[in-house]
Short mmCIF file of C-alpha atoms in Angstrom, two decimals:
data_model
loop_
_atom_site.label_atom_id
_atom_site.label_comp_id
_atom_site.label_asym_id
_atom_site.label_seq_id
_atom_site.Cartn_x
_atom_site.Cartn_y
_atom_site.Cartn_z
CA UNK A 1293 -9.85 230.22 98.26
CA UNK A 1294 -10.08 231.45 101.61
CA UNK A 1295 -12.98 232.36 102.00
CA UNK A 1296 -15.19 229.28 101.39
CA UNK A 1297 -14.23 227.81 105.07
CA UNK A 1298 -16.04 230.81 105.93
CA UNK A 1299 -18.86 231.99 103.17
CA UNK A 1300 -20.83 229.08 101.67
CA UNK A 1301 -20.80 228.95 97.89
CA UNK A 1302 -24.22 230.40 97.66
CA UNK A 1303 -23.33 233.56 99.62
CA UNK A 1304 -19.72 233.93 97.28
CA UNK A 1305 -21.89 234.11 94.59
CA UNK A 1306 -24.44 236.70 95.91
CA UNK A 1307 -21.25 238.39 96.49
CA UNK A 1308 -19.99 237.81 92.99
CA UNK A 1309 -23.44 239.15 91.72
CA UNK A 1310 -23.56 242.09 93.38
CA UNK A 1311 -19.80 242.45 92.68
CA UNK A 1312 -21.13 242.63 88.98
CA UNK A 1313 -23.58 244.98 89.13
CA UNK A 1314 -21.14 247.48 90.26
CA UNK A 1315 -18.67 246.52 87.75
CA UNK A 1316 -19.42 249.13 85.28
CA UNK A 1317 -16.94 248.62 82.72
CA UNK A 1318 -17.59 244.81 82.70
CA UNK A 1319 -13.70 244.13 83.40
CA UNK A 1320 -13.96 242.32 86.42
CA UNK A 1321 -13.35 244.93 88.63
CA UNK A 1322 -15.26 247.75 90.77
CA UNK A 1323 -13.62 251.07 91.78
CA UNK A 1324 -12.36 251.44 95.35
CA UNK A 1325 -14.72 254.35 95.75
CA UNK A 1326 -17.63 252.08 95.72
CA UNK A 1327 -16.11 249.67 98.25
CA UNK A 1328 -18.63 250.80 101.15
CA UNK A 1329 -22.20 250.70 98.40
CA UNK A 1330 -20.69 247.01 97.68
CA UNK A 1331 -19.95 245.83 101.29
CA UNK A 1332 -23.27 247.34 102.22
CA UNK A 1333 -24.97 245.52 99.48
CA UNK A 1334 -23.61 242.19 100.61
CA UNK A 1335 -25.07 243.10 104.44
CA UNK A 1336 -21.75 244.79 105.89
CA UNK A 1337 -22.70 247.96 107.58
CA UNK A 1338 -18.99 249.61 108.46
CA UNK A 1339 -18.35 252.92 109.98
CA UNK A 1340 -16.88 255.74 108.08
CA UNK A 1341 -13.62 255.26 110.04
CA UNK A 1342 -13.30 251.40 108.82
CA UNK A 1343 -14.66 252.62 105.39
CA UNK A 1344 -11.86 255.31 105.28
CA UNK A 1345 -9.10 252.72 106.63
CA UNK A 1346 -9.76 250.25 104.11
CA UNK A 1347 -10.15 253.05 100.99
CA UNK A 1348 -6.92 254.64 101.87
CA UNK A 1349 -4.93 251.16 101.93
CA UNK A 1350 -5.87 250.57 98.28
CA UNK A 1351 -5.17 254.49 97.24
CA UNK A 1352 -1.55 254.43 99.27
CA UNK A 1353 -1.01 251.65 96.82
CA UNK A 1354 -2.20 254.18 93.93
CA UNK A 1355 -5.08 251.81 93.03
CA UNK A 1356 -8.37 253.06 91.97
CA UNK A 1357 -10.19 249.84 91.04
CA UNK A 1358 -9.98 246.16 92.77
CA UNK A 1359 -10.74 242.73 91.48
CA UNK A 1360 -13.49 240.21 93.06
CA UNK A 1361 -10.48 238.00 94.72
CA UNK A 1362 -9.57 241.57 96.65
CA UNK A 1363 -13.08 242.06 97.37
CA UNK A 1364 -13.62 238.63 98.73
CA UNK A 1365 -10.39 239.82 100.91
CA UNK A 1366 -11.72 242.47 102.47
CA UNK A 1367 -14.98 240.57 103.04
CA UNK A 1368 -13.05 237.48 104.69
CA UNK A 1369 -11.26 240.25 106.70
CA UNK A 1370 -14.47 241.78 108.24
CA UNK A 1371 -15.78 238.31 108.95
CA UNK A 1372 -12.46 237.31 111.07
CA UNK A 1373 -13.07 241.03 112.62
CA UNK A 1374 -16.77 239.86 113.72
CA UNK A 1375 -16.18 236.57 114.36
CA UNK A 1376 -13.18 236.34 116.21
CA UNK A 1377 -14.62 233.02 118.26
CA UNK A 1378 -13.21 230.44 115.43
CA UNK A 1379 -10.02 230.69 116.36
CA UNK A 1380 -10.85 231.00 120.23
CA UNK A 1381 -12.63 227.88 119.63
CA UNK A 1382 -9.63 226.19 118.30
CA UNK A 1383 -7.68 227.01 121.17
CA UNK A 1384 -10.18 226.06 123.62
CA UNK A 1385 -10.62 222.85 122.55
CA UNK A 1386 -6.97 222.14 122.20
CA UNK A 1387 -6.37 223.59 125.64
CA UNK A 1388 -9.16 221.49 127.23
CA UNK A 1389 -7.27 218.66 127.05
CA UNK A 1390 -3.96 219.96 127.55
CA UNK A 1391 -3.93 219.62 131.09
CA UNK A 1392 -0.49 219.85 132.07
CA UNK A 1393 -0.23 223.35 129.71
CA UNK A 1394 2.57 221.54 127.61
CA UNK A 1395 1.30 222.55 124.31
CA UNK A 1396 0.72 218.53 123.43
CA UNK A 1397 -2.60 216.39 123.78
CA UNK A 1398 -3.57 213.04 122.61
CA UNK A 1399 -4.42 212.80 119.15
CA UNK A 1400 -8.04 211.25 119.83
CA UNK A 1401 -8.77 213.31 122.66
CA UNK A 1402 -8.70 216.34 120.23
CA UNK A 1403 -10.50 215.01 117.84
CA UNK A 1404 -13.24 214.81 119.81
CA UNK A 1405 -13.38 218.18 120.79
CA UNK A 1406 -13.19 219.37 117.68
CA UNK A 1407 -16.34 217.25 117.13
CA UNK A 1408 -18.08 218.97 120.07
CA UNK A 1409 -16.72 222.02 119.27
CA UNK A 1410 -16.89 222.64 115.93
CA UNK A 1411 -20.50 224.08 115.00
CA UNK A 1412 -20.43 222.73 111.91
CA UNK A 1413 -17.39 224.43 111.20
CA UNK A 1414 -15.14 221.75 110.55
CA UNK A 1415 -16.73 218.64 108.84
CA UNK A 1416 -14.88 215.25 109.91
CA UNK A 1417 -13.35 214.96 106.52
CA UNK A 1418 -11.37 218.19 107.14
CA UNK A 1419 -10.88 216.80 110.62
CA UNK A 1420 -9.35 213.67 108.95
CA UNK A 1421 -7.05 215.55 106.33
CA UNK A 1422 -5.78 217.88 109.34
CA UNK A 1423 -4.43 214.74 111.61
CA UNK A 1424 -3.15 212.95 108.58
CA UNK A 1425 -1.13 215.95 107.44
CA UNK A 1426 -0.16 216.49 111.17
CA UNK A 1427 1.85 213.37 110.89
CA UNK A 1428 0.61 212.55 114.68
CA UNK A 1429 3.99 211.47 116.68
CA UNK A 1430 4.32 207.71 117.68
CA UNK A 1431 2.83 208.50 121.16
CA UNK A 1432 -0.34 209.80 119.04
CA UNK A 1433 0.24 213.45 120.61
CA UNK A 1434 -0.21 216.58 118.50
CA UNK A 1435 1.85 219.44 119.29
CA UNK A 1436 -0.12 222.88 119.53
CA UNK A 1437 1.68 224.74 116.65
CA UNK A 1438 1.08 221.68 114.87
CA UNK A 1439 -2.16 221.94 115.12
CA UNK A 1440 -2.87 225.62 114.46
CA UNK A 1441 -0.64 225.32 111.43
CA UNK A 1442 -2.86 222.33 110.08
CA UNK A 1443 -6.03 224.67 110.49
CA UNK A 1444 -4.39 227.48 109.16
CA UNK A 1445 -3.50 225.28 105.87
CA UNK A 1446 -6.97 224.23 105.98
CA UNK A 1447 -8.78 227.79 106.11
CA UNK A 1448 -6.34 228.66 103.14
CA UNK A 1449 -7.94 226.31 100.83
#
């Protein structure tokens, strides 16, 4: 899931619980009319141009009910929308040591700015898995795309 980089496992399943109580029909699903009660109830305050944006995408598909997984979408969405500073952090610490701008840095110089950088966001195991499936070059240099591809694959889990 995408979302557990993000929420910790304690807030998905506030989500989930609240989720529930609006599931009336006890089919694992909530109607897309009650999208803005839901994300209010889970601490999202949106306005009633976001509300209206994000109703009308699930009625131009024709559907008037969503599961938790779409939920948990929406939610992950708003986050990114808030938060925007994850991926900014990324970059900046891959462009702090990429001095010549040539979209490659040493391996262990990035790795410790992801350290410093990181807020807790990344632990060092993640770190780990990320250079390993980067398949760091001889030189031990990590290309940029590399690199945001790894964190993308990572978030996705």
């Amino acid at each position: 899931m995408a979302e557990q980089g993000v929420f910790t496992n304690e807030e998905i399943l506030d989500f989930k619980d609240v989720f529930i109580a609006y599931d009336r029909l006890h089919d694992g699903r909530i109607r897309v009319k009650e999208i803005g009660k839901v994300l209010q109830a889970c601490g999202l305050s949106l306005t009633d141009g976001e509300l209206s944006e994000i109703v009308n995408r699930f009625y131009a598909e024709d559907l008037k009910t969503i599961n938790f997984q779409m939920f948990m979408d929406i939610m992950l969405a708003r986050y990114k929308q808030i938060h925007p500073s994850a991926d900014e952090d990324l970059t900046e610490a891959f462009n702090m040591f990429d001095k010549h701008q040539s979209g490659i840095v040493k391996a262990d110089e990035l790795r410790y700015a992801l350290e410093e950088l990181r807020d807790n966001r990344i632990p060092a195991s993640e770190i780990d898995e990320m250079f390993a499936d980067l398949g760091v070059d001889d030189d031990g240099q990590i290309r940029y795309q590399d690199f945001i591809n790894a964190v993308t694959e990572l978030e996705e889990l």
